[in-house]
Short mmCIF file of C-alpha atoms and ligand atoms in Angstrom, two decimals:
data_model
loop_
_atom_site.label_atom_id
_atom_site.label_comp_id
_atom_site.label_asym_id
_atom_site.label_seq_id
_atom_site.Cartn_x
_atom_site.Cartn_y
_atom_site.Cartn_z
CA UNK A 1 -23.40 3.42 -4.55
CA UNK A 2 -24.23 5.26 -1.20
CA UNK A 3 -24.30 9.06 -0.41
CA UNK A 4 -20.97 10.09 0.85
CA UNK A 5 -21.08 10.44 4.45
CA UNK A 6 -22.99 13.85 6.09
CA UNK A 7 -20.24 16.33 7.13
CA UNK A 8 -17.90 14.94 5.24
CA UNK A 9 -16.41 16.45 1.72
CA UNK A 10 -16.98 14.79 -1.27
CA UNK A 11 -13.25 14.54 -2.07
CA UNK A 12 -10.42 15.19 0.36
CA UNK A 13 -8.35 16.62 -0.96
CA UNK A 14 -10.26 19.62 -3.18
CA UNK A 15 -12.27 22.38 -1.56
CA UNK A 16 -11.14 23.58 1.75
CA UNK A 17 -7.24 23.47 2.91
CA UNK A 18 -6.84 21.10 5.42
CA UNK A 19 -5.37 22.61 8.66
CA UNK A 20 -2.63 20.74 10.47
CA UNK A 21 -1.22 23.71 12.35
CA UNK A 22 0.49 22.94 15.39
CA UNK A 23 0.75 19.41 14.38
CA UNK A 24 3.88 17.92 15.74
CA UNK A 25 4.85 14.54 14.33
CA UNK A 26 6.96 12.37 16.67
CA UNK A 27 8.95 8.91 15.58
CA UNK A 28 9.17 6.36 18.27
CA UNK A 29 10.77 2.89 18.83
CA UNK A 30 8.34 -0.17 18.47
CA UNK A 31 8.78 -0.63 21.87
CA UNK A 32 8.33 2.99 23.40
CA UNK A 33 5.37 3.25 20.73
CA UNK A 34 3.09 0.49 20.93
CA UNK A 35 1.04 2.30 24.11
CA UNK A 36 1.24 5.44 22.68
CA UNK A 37 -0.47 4.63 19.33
CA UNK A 38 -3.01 2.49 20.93
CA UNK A 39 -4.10 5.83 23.04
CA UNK A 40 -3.85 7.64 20.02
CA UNK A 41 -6.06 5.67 17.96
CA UNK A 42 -8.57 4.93 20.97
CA UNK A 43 -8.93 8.92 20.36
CA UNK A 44 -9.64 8.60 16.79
CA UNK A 45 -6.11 9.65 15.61
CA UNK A 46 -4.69 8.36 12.86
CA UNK A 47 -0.93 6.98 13.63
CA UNK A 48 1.83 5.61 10.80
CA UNK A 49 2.64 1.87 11.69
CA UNK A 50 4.96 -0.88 10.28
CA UNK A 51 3.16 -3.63 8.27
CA UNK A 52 4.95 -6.69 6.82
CA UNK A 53 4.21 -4.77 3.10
CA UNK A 54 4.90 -0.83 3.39
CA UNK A 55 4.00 1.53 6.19
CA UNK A 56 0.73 2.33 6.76
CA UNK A 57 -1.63 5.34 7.84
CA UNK A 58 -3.89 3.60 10.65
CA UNK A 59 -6.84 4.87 12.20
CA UNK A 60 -10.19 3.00 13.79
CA UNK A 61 -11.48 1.76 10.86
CA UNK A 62 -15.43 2.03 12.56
CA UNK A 63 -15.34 5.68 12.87
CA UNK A 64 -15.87 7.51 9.92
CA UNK A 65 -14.01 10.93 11.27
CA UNK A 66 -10.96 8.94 12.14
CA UNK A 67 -10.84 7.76 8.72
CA UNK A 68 -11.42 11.14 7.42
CA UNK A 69 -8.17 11.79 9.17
CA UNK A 70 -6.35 9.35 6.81
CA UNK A 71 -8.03 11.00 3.11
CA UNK A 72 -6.78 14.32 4.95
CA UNK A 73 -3.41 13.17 5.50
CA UNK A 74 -2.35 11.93 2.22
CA UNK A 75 -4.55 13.99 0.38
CA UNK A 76 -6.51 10.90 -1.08
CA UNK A 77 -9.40 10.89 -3.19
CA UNK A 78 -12.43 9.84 -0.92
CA UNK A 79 -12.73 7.45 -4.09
CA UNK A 80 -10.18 5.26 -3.47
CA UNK A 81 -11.43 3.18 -0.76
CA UNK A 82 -8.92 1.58 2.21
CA UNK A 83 -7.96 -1.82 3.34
CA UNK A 84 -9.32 -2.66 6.55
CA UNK A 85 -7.04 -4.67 8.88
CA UNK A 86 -8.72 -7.37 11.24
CA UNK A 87 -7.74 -8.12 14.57
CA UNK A 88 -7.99 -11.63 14.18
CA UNK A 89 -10.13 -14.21 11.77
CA UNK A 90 -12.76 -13.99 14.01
CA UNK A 91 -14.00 -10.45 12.86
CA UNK A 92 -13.98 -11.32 9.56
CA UNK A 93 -17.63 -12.42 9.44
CA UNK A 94 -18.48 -9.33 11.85
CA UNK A 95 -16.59 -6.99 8.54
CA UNK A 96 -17.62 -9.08 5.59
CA UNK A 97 -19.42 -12.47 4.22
CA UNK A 98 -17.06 -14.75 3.60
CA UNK A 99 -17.68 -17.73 1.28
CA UNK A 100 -15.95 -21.14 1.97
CA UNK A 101 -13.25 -20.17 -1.00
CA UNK A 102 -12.65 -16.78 1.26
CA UNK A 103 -12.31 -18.73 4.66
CA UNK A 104 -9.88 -21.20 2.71
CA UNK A 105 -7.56 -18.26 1.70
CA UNK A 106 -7.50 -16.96 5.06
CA UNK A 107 -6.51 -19.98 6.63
CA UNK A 108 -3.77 -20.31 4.23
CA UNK A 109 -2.33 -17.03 3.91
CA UNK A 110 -3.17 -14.72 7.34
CA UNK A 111 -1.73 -13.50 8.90
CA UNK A 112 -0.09 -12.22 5.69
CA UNK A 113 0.30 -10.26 2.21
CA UNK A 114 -3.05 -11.00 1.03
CA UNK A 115 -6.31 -8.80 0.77
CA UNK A 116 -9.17 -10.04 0.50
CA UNK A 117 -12.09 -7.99 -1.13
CA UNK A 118 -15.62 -9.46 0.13
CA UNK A 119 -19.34 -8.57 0.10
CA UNK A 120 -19.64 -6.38 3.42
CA UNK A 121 -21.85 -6.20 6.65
CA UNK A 122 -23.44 -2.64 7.68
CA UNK A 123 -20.99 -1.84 10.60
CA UNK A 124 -18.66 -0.86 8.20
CA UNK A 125 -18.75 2.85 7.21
CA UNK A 126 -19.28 4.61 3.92
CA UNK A 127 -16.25 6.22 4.01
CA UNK A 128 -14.46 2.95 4.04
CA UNK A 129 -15.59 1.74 0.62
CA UNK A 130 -16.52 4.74 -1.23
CA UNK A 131 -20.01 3.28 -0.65
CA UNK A 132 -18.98 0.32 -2.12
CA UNK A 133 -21.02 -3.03 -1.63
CA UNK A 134 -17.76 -4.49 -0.65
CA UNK A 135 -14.91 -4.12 1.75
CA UNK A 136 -11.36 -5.25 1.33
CA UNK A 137 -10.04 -6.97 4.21
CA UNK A 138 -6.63 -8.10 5.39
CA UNK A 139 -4.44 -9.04 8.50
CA UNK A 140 -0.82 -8.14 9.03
CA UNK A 141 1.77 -9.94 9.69
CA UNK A 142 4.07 -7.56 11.47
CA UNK A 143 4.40 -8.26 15.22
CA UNK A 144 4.31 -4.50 16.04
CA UNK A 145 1.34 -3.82 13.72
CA UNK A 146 -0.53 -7.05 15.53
CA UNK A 147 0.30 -6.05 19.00
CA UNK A 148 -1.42 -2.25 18.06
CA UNK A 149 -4.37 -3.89 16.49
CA UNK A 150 -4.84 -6.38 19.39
CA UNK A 151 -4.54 -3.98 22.30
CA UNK A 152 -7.32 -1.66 20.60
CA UNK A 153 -9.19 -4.92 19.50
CA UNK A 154 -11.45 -2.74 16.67
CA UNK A 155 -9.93 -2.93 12.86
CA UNK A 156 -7.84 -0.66 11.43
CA UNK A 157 -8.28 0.92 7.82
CA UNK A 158 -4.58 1.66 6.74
CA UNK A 159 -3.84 2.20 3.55
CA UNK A 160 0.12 3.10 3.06
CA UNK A 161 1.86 6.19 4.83
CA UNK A 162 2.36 8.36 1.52
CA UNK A 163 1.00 11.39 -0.18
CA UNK A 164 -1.21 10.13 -2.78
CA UNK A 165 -0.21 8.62 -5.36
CA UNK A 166 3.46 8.64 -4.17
CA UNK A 167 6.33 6.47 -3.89
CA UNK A 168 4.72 3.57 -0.32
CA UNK A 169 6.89 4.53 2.73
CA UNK A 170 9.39 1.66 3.58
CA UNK A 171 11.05 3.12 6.39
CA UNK A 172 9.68 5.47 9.04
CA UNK A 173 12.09 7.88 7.50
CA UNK A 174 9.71 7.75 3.92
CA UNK A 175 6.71 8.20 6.13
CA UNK A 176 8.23 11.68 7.82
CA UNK A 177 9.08 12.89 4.24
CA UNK A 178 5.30 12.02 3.36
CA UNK A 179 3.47 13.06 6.15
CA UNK A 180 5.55 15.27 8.56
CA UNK A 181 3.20 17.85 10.54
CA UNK A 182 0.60 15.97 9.38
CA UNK A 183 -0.11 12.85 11.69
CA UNK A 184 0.73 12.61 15.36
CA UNK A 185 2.99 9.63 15.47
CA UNK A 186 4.93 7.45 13.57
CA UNK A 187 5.92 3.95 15.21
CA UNK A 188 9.38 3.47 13.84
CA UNK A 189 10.10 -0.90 13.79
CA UNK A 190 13.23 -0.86 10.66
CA UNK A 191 12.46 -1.51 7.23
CA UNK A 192 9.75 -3.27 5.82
CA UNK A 193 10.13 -6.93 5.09
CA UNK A 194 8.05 -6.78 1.49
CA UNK A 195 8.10 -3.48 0.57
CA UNK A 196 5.75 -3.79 -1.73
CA UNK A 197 1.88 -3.56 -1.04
CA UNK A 198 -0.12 -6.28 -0.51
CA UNK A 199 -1.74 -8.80 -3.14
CA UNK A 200 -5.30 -7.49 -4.12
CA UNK A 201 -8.11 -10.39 -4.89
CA UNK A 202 -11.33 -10.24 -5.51
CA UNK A 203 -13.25 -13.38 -4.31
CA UNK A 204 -16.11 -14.47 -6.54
CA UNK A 205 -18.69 -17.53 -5.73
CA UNK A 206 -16.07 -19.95 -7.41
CA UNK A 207 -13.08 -18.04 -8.66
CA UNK A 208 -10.47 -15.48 -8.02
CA UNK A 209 -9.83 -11.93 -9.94
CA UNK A 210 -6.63 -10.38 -8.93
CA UNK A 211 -7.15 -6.53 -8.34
CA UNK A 212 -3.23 -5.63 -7.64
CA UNK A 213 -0.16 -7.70 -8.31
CA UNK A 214 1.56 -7.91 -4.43
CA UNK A 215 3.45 -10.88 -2.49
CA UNK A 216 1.11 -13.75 -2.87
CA UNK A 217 1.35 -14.46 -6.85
CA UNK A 218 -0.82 -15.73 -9.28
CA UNK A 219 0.88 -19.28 -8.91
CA UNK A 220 0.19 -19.14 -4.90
CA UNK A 221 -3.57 -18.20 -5.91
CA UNK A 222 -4.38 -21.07 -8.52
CA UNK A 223 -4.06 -23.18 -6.24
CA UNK A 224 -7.51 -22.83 -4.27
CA UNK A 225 -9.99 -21.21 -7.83
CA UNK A 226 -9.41 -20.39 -11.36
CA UNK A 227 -8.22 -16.92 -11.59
CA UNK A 228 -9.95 -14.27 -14.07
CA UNK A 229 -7.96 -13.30 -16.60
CA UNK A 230 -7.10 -9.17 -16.38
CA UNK A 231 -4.09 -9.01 -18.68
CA UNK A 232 -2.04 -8.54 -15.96
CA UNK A 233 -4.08 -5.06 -15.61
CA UNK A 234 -4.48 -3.67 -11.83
CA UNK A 235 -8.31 -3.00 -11.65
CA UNK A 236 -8.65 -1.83 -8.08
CA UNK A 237 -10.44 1.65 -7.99
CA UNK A 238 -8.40 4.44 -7.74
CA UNK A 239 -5.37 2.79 -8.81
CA UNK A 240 -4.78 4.15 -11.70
CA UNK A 241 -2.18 4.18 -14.76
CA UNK A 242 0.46 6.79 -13.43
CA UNK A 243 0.63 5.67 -9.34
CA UNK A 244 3.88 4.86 -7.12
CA UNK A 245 5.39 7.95 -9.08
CA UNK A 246 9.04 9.31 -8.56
CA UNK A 247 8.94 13.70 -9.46
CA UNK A 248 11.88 12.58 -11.82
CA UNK A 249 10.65 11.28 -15.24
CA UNK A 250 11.39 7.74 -15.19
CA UNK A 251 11.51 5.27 -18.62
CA UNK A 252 11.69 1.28 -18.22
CA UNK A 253 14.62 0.14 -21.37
CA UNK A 254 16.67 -3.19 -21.52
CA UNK A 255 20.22 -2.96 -22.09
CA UNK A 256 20.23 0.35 -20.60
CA UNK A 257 22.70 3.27 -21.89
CA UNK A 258 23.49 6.90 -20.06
CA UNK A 259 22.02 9.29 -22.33
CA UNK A 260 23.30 12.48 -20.84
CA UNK A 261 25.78 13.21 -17.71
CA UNK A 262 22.87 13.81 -15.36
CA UNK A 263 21.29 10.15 -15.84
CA UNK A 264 19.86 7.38 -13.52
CA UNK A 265 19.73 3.80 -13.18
CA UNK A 266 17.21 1.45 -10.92
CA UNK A 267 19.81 -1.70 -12.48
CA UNK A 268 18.70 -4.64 -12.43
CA UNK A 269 21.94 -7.10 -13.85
CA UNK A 270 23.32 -3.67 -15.47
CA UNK A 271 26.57 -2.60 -13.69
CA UNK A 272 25.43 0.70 -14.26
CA UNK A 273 28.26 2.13 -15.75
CA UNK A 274 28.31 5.84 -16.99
CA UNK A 275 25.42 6.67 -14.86
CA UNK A 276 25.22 9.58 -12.76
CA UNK A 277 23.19 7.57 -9.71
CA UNK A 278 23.00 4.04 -10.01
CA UNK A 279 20.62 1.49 -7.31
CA UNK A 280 21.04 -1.94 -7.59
CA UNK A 281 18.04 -4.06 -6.76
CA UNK A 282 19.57 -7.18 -5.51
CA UNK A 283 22.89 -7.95 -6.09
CA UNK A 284 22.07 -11.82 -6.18
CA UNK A 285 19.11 -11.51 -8.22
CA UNK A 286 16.78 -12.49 -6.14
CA UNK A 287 13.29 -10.82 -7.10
CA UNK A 288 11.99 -10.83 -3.19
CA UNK A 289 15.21 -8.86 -2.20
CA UNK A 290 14.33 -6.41 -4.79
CA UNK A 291 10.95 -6.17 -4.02
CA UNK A 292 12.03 -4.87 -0.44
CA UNK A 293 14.79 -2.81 -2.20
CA UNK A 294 12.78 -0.91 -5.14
CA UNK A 295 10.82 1.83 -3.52
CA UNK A 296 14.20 3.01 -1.01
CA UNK A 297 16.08 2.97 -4.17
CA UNK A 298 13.02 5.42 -6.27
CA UNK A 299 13.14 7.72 -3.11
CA UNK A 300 17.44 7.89 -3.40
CA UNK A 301 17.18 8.06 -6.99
CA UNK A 302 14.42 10.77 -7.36
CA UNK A 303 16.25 12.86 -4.35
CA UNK A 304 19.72 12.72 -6.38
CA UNK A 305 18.23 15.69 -8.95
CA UNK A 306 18.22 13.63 -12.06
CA UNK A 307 17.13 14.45 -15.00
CA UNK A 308 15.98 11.28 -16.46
CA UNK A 309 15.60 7.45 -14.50
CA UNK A 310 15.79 4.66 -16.56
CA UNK A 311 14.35 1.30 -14.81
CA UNK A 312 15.84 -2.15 -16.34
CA UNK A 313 12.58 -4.50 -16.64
CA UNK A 314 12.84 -7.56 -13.92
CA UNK A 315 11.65 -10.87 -14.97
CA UNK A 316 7.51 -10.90 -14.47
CA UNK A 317 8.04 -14.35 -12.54
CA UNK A 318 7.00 -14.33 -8.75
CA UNK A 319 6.74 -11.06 -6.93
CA UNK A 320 8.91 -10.18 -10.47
CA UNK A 321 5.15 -9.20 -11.81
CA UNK A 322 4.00 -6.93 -9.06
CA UNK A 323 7.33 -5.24 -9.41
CA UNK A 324 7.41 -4.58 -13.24
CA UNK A 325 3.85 -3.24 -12.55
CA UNK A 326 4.68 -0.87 -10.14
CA UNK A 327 7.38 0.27 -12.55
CA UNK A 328 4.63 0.33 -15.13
CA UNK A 329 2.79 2.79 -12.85
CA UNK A 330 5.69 5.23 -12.59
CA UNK A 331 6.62 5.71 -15.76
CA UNK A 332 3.34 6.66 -16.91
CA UNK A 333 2.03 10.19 -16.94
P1 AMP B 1 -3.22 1.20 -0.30
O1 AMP B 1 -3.55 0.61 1.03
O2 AMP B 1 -2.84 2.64 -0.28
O3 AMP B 1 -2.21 0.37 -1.00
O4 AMP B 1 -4.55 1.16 -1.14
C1 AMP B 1 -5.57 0.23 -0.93
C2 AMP B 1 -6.05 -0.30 -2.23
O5 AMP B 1 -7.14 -1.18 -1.98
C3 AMP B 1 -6.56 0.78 -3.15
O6 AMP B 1 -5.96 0.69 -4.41
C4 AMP B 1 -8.04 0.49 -3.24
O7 AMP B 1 -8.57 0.85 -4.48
C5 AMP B 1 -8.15 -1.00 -2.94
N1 AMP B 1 -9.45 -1.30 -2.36
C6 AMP B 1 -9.90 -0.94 -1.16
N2 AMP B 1 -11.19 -1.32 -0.98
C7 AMP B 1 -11.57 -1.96 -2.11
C8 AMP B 1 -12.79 -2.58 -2.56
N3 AMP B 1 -13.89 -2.62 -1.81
N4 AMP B 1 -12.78 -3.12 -3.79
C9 AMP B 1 -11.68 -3.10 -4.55
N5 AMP B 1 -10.50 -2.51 -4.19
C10 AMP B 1 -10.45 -1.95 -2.99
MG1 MG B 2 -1.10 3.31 -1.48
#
């Protein structure tokens, strides 16, 4: 592991306060916003964008201060390194080495949900990895996002538009409550089509060890190298047990029952009756829908001044997996 970077703090968010007086935070329409955030991050600002997973906090992912921004921000660990988002295949292999089994999953899967962690070339800074031998790389789907990341033609590091170890921004709404006075701009382009973060994979010489349960499953994965086995464990750094967390204590129970008058529900097939606050995931059971529906409903839930969520477990098929671990994640403390 390297030094961290000169001039830069060790972690971001001890020590010194950072200082965002003055800071106004604007939202704007894709359309209205695409120039504007390209300036922006041309000047090493950091600017919220829409990905096809959550929101993200962009900046230039080549300049260290501009990714300083982002730990500032959201108050991140300078531990928990950030997901570097390509302009197109073609810097890949100017970012990272990619073996044949790496090229082969982004054929298949970018622009998309996937990230790919990969030995890493020297252009990309300390700051990005934690010093890390390795970068993890990705490339959005979202038109907006692509359009941004084009124009500037450099990578973006973005991790998602929350305080740390928050609830991921799905709506440039979540982003404001996050990170209001703190970031220039946020480029507003509806809900995200996921909502949840991407699939994390490790690529070894001649097999596959998932990092973070996300929109590309297990299933999807097998398909091009045996997969490690991590007990359905998320191993990424910095992600650890208690993550995604509402402020409202929240418990995961089948067959749920109100235990007091001031209860919630995140239902699954429950109808939820009895409960104080109830958010259905998908009224069709369909696991994708609630995938894009879970981490609006935590934000409506944990705003309704509950005194106790209960979460009904989704099936761990599919994206059902990445879901029940993010539920995992905010029930711990
Ligand atoms: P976020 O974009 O906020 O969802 O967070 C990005 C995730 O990617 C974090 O959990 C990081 O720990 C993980 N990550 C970033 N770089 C690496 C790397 N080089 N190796 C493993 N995990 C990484
Ligand atoms: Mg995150």
């Amino acid at each position: 592991m390297r030094d961290a970077p000169a001039g830069l703090p060790r972690k971001a968010n001890s020590g010194r306060s950072c200082d965002f007086t003055g800071l106004k935070t604007r939202v704007c329409q894709a359309k209205d916003g695409i120039a504007e955030a390209v300036s922006l991050l041309s000047a090493g600002e950091p600017v919220a964008l829409p990905t096809e997973t959550v929101y993200g906090l962009a900046a230039d992912a080549l300049s260290p201060v501009a990714c300083a921004k982002i730990f500032e921000a959201k108050e991140r660990p300078l531990s928990d390194p950030l997901i570097v988002h390509l302009p197109d295949n073609a810097w890949l292999a100017r970012i990272a080495t990619p073996t044949p089994l790496a090229l082969a999953l982004a054929d298949a899967f970018w622009p998309g949900p996937l990230t790919l962690v990969l030995p890493r070339t020297d252009i990309v800074p300390d700051i990005v990895t934690d010093g890390r031998e390795t970068v993890a790389v990705r490339r959005s789907a979202h038109p907006v996002f692509q359009e941004i990341v084009e124009t500037l033609g450099r990578p973006l590091a973005a991790p998602s538009g929350n305080r740390f170890g928050r609830i991921s921004p799905t709506t440039a709404d979540h982003v404001l409550a996050e990170l209001d006075g703190r970031i220039p701009l946020v480029v507003d382009a509806g809900p995200c089509a996921h909502g949840i973060e991407s699939t994390i994979v490790e690529v070894l010489d001649d097999r596959l060890r998932i990092l973070r349960q996300g929109p590309v499953t297990a299933d999807d994965l097998k398909a091009f190298a045996p997969l490690d086995d991590t007990r359905g464990t998320t191993a990424v750094p910095g992600g650890m047990k208690s993550h995604y967390a509402p402020r409202t204590r929240l418990v995961i129970q089948e067959n749920p029952r109100p235990s007091s008058e001031n209860h919630g529900l995140l239902a699954w097939q429950a109808s939820g009756e009895g409960f104080a606050h109830v958010e259905h995931l998908s009224a069709t059971g369909d696991l994708r829908e609630a995938a894009a529906a879970l981490y609006g409903a935590m934000r409506r839930l944990d705003a309704a001044g509950l005194e106790l969520i209960t979460a009904e477990p989704v099936p761990e098929s599919g994206i059902g997996a990445a879901i029940m671990d993010r539920l995992r994640k905010a029930s711990a403390r």
